[in-house]
Amino acid sequence: QVQLVESGGGLVQAGGSLRLSCAASGRTFSSYAMGWFRQAPGKERDFVAAISRNGLSTLYTDSVSGRFTISRDNAKNTVYLQMNSLKPEDTAVYYCAGSRLASPQTLLRMYDAWGQGTQVTVSS
């Protein structure tokens, strides 16, 4: 099973940008569809974005569509989440996740590998 480690979180003002990275160990990264989820205090973990194994298909939740971009580099075993025009409501712990399916997945239960999370805080 792939091991995932997120990085790139931090504190940013509203309207700013951050790029999250998720580095995967092992040689099976390219066999996983990848996703990003987020969890705000007192709330459930929600889907943000997902990308297929080959990187050609992506999905986004409506609230981030047009502002966030998910991408992957299978040669570097890394998936990214570029976040632009950040809003205070984007504040959350962001988690990277891997699914053994080929296509991007929006449901938590379709993922079987998770990172430890990275905090993103957007100030107003």
PDB file of C-alpha atoms in Angstrom:
ATOM      1  CA  GLN A   1       0.000   0.000   0.000  1.00  0.00           C
ATOM      2  CA  VAL A   2       1.249   3.449  -0.837  1.00  0.00           C
ATOM      3  CA  GLN A   3       2.336   5.790   1.999  1.00  0.00           C
ATOM      4  CA  LEU A   4       1.374   9.457   1.622  1.00  0.00           C
ATOM      5  CA  VAL A   5       2.917  12.610   3.104  1.00  0.00           C
ATOM      6  CA  GLU A   6       1.417  16.062   2.534  1.00  0.00           C
ATOM      7  CA  SER A   7       3.263  19.366   2.647  1.00  0.00           C
ATOM      8  CA  GLY A   8       2.779  22.981   1.638  1.00  0.00           C
ATOM      9  CA  GLY A   9       0.107  24.108   4.044  1.00  0.00           C
ATOM     10  CA  GLY A  10       0.315  27.369   5.950  1.00  0.00           C
ATOM     11  CA  LEU A  11      -1.244  30.733   6.695  1.00  0.00           C
ATOM     12  CA  VAL A  12      -2.253  32.960   3.788  1.00  0.00           C
ATOM     13  CA  GLN A  13      -4.409  36.041   3.350  1.00  0.00           C
ATOM     14  CA  ALA A  14      -7.676  35.879   1.474  1.00  0.00           C
ATOM     15  CA  GLY A  15      -7.053  36.095  -2.259  1.00  0.00           C
ATOM     16  CA  GLY A  16      -3.675  34.457  -1.942  1.00  0.00           C
ATOM     17  CA  SER A  17      -2.383  31.132  -3.230  1.00  0.00           C
ATOM     18  CA  LEU A  18      -0.848  27.951  -1.886  1.00  0.00           C
ATOM     19  CA  ARG A  19       0.344  24.749  -3.519  1.00  0.00           C
ATOM     20  CA  LEU A  20      -0.033  21.523  -1.605  1.00  0.00           C
ATOM     21  CA  SER A  21       2.106  18.519  -2.426  1.00  0.00           C
ATOM     22  CA  CYS A  22       1.579  14.874  -1.563  1.00  0.00           C
ATOM     23  CA  ALA A  23       4.568  12.597  -1.899  1.00  0.00           C
ATOM     24  CA  ALA A  24       3.968   8.867  -2.198  1.00  0.00           C
ATOM     25  CA  SER A  25       6.346   6.091  -1.312  1.00  0.00           C
ATOM     26  CA  GLY A  26       6.632   2.887  -3.262  1.00  0.00           C
ATOM     27  CA  ARG A  27       6.549   2.027  -6.930  1.00  0.00           C
ATOM     28  CA  THR A  28       2.778   1.704  -7.244  1.00  0.00           C
ATOM     29  CA  PHE A  29       1.814   5.391  -7.208  1.00  0.00           C
ATOM     30  CA  SER A  30       0.785   5.367 -10.862  1.00  0.00           C
ATOM     31  CA  SER A  31      -1.724   2.595 -10.138  1.00  0.00           C
ATOM     32  CA  TYR A  32      -3.698   4.855  -7.782  1.00  0.00           C
ATOM     33  CA  ALA A  33      -6.255   7.491  -8.541  1.00  0.00           C
ATOM     34  CA  MET A  34      -5.573  10.344  -6.130  1.00  0.00           C
ATOM     35  CA  GLY A  35      -7.751  12.778  -4.266  1.00  0.00           C
ATOM     36  CA  TRP A  36      -7.688  15.729  -1.912  1.00  0.00           C
ATOM     37  CA  PHE A  37     -10.162  16.097   0.942  1.00  0.00           C
ATOM     38  CA  ARG A  38     -10.483  18.702   3.671  1.00  0.00           C
ATOM     39  CA  GLN A  39     -11.858  18.838   7.167  1.00  0.00           C
ATOM     40  CA  ALA A  40     -12.729  22.017   9.036  1.00  0.00           C
ATOM     41  CA  PRO A  41     -13.070  21.996  12.855  1.00  0.00           C
ATOM     42  CA  GLY A  42     -16.290  20.307  13.928  1.00  0.00           C
ATOM     43  CA  LYS A  43     -17.165  19.269  10.386  1.00  0.00           C
ATOM     44  CA  GLU A  44     -16.973  16.126   8.310  1.00  0.00           C
ATOM     45  CA  ARG A  45     -14.158  15.392   5.893  1.00  0.00           C
ATOM     46  CA  ASP A  46     -15.255  16.605   2.465  1.00  0.00           C
ATOM     47  CA  PHE A  47     -14.150  15.923  -1.080  1.00  0.00           C
ATOM     48  CA  VAL A  48     -12.152  18.676  -2.793  1.00  0.00           C
ATOM     49  CA  ALA A  49     -10.590  17.286  -5.978  1.00  0.00           C
ATOM     50  CA  ALA A  50      -9.502  14.033  -7.582  1.00  0.00           C
ATOM     51  CA  ILE A  51      -7.418  12.877 -10.523  1.00  0.00           C
ATOM     52  CA  SER A  52      -7.249   9.635 -12.482  1.00  0.00           C
ATOM     53  CA  ARG A  53      -4.243   7.319 -12.578  1.00  0.00           C
ATOM     54  CA  ASN A  54      -3.024   8.778 -15.849  1.00  0.00           C
ATOM     55  CA  GLY A  55      -3.819  12.374 -14.943  1.00  0.00           C
ATOM     56  CA  LEU A  56      -6.182  12.912 -17.837  1.00  0.00           C
ATOM     57  CA  SER A  57      -9.414  13.053 -15.865  1.00  0.00           C
ATOM     58  CA  THR A  58     -10.172  15.354 -12.922  1.00  0.00           C
ATOM     59  CA  LEU A  59     -13.109  16.146 -10.667  1.00  0.00           C
ATOM     60  CA  TYR A  60     -13.733  19.115  -8.371  1.00  0.00           C
ATOM     61  CA  THR A  61     -16.298  20.058  -5.798  1.00  0.00           C
ATOM     62  CA  ASP A  62     -18.294  23.070  -6.949  1.00  0.00           C
ATOM     63  CA  SER A  63     -16.934  25.451  -4.336  1.00  0.00           C
ATOM     64  CA  VAL A  64     -13.349  25.151  -5.605  1.00  0.00           C
ATOM     65  CA  SER A  65     -13.941  24.688  -9.326  1.00  0.00           C
ATOM     66  CA  GLY A  66     -12.086  27.388 -11.245  1.00  0.00           C
ATOM     67  CA  ARG A  67      -9.874  28.237  -8.261  1.00  0.00           C
ATOM     68  CA  PHE A  68      -8.111  24.938  -7.463  1.00  0.00           C
ATOM     69  CA  THR A  69      -6.201  22.669  -9.826  1.00  0.00           C
ATOM     70  CA  ILE A  70      -5.181  19.092  -9.113  1.00  0.00           C
ATOM     71  CA  SER A  71      -2.284  17.570 -11.021  1.00  0.00           C
ATOM     72  CA  ARG A  72       0.160  14.705 -10.694  1.00  0.00           C
ATOM     73  CA  ASP A  73       3.662  13.759 -11.742  1.00  0.00           C
ATOM     74  CA  ASN A  74       3.930   9.979 -11.805  1.00  0.00           C
ATOM     75  CA  ALA A  75       7.673  10.159 -12.393  1.00  0.00           C
ATOM     76  CA  LYS A  76       8.020  12.020  -9.077  1.00  0.00           C
ATOM     77  CA  ASN A  77       5.338  10.025  -7.233  1.00  0.00           C
ATOM     78  CA  THR A  78       3.649  13.302  -6.322  1.00  0.00           C
ATOM     79  CA  VAL A  79       0.194  14.824  -6.580  1.00  0.00           C
ATOM     80  CA  TYR A  80      -0.391  18.555  -6.242  1.00  0.00           C
ATOM     81  CA  LEU A  81      -3.224  20.879  -5.375  1.00  0.00           C
ATOM     82  CA  GLN A  82      -2.753  24.438  -6.611  1.00  0.00           C
ATOM     83  CA  MET A  83      -5.093  26.694  -4.680  1.00  0.00           C
ATOM     84  CA  ASN A  84      -5.725  30.225  -5.947  1.00  0.00           C
ATOM     85  CA  SER A  85      -8.079  32.997  -4.840  1.00  0.00           C
ATOM     86  CA  LEU A  86      -8.262  31.451  -1.400  1.00  0.00           C
ATOM     87  CA  LYS A  87     -11.165  32.319   0.869  1.00  0.00           C
ATOM     88  CA  PRO A  88     -11.519  32.069   4.668  1.00  0.00           C
ATOM     89  CA  GLU A  89     -13.987  29.216   4.147  1.00  0.00           C
ATOM     90  CA  ASP A  90     -11.149  27.186   2.590  1.00  0.00           C
ATOM     91  CA  THR A  91      -9.557  26.958   6.041  1.00  0.00           C
ATOM     92  CA  ALA A  92      -9.208  23.285   6.972  1.00  0.00           C
ATOM     93  CA  VAL A  93      -6.838  20.388   7.331  1.00  0.00           C
ATOM     94  CA  TYR A  94      -6.208  19.060   3.833  1.00  0.00           C
ATOM     95  CA  TYR A  95      -5.704  15.338   3.307  1.00  0.00           C
ATOM     96  CA  CYS A  96      -4.252  13.476   0.377  1.00  0.00           C
ATOM     97  CA  ALA A  97      -5.744  10.063  -0.424  1.00  0.00           C
ATOM     98  CA  GLY A  98      -5.153   7.185  -2.804  1.00  0.00           C
ATOM     99  CA  SER A  99      -7.667   4.862  -4.438  1.00  0.00           C
ATOM    100  CA  ARG A 100      -6.861   1.624  -6.244  1.00  0.00           C
ATOM    101  CA  LEU A 101      -9.429   2.504  -8.890  1.00  0.00           C
ATOM    102  CA  ALA A 102      -8.424   4.078 -12.197  1.00  0.00           C
ATOM    103  CA  SER A 103     -10.895   6.946 -12.347  1.00  0.00           C
ATOM    104  CA  PRO A 104     -11.157   9.907  -9.957  1.00  0.00           C
ATOM    105  CA  GLN A 105     -13.363   9.227  -6.935  1.00  0.00           C
ATOM    106  CA  THR A 106     -15.428  11.593  -4.786  1.00  0.00           C
ATOM    107  CA  LEU A 107     -16.393   9.244  -1.929  1.00  0.00           C
ATOM    108  CA  LEU A 108     -14.174   8.740   1.130  1.00  0.00           C
ATOM    109  CA  ARG A 109     -14.919   5.017   1.226  1.00  0.00           C
ATOM    110  CA  MET A 110     -13.332   4.537  -2.192  1.00  0.00           C
ATOM    111  CA  TYR A 111      -9.927   5.524  -0.804  1.00  0.00           C
ATOM    112  CA  ASP A 112      -7.727   3.167   1.175  1.00  0.00           C
ATOM    113  CA  ALA A 113      -4.570   5.203   1.708  1.00  0.00           C
ATOM    114  CA  TRP A 114      -4.451   8.522   3.577  1.00  0.00           C
ATOM    115  CA  GLY A 115      -1.852  11.057   4.555  1.00  0.00           C
ATOM    116  CA  GLN A 116      -1.620  12.757   7.932  1.00  0.00           C
ATOM    117  CA  GLY A 117      -2.966  16.088   6.704  1.00  0.00           C
ATOM    118  CA  THR A 118      -1.621  19.612   6.380  1.00  0.00           C
ATOM    119  CA  GLN A 119      -3.233  22.736   7.851  1.00  0.00           C
ATOM    120  CA  VAL A 120      -4.371  25.527   5.561  1.00  0.00           C
ATOM    121  CA  THR A 121      -5.509  28.747   7.232  1.00  0.00           C
ATOM    122  CA  VAL A 122      -6.888  31.658   5.217  1.00  0.00           C
ATOM    123  CA  SER A 123      -7.221  34.953   7.044  1.00  0.00           C
ATOM    124  CA  SER A 124      -9.743  37.601   6.072  1.00  0.00           C
TER     125      SER A 124
END
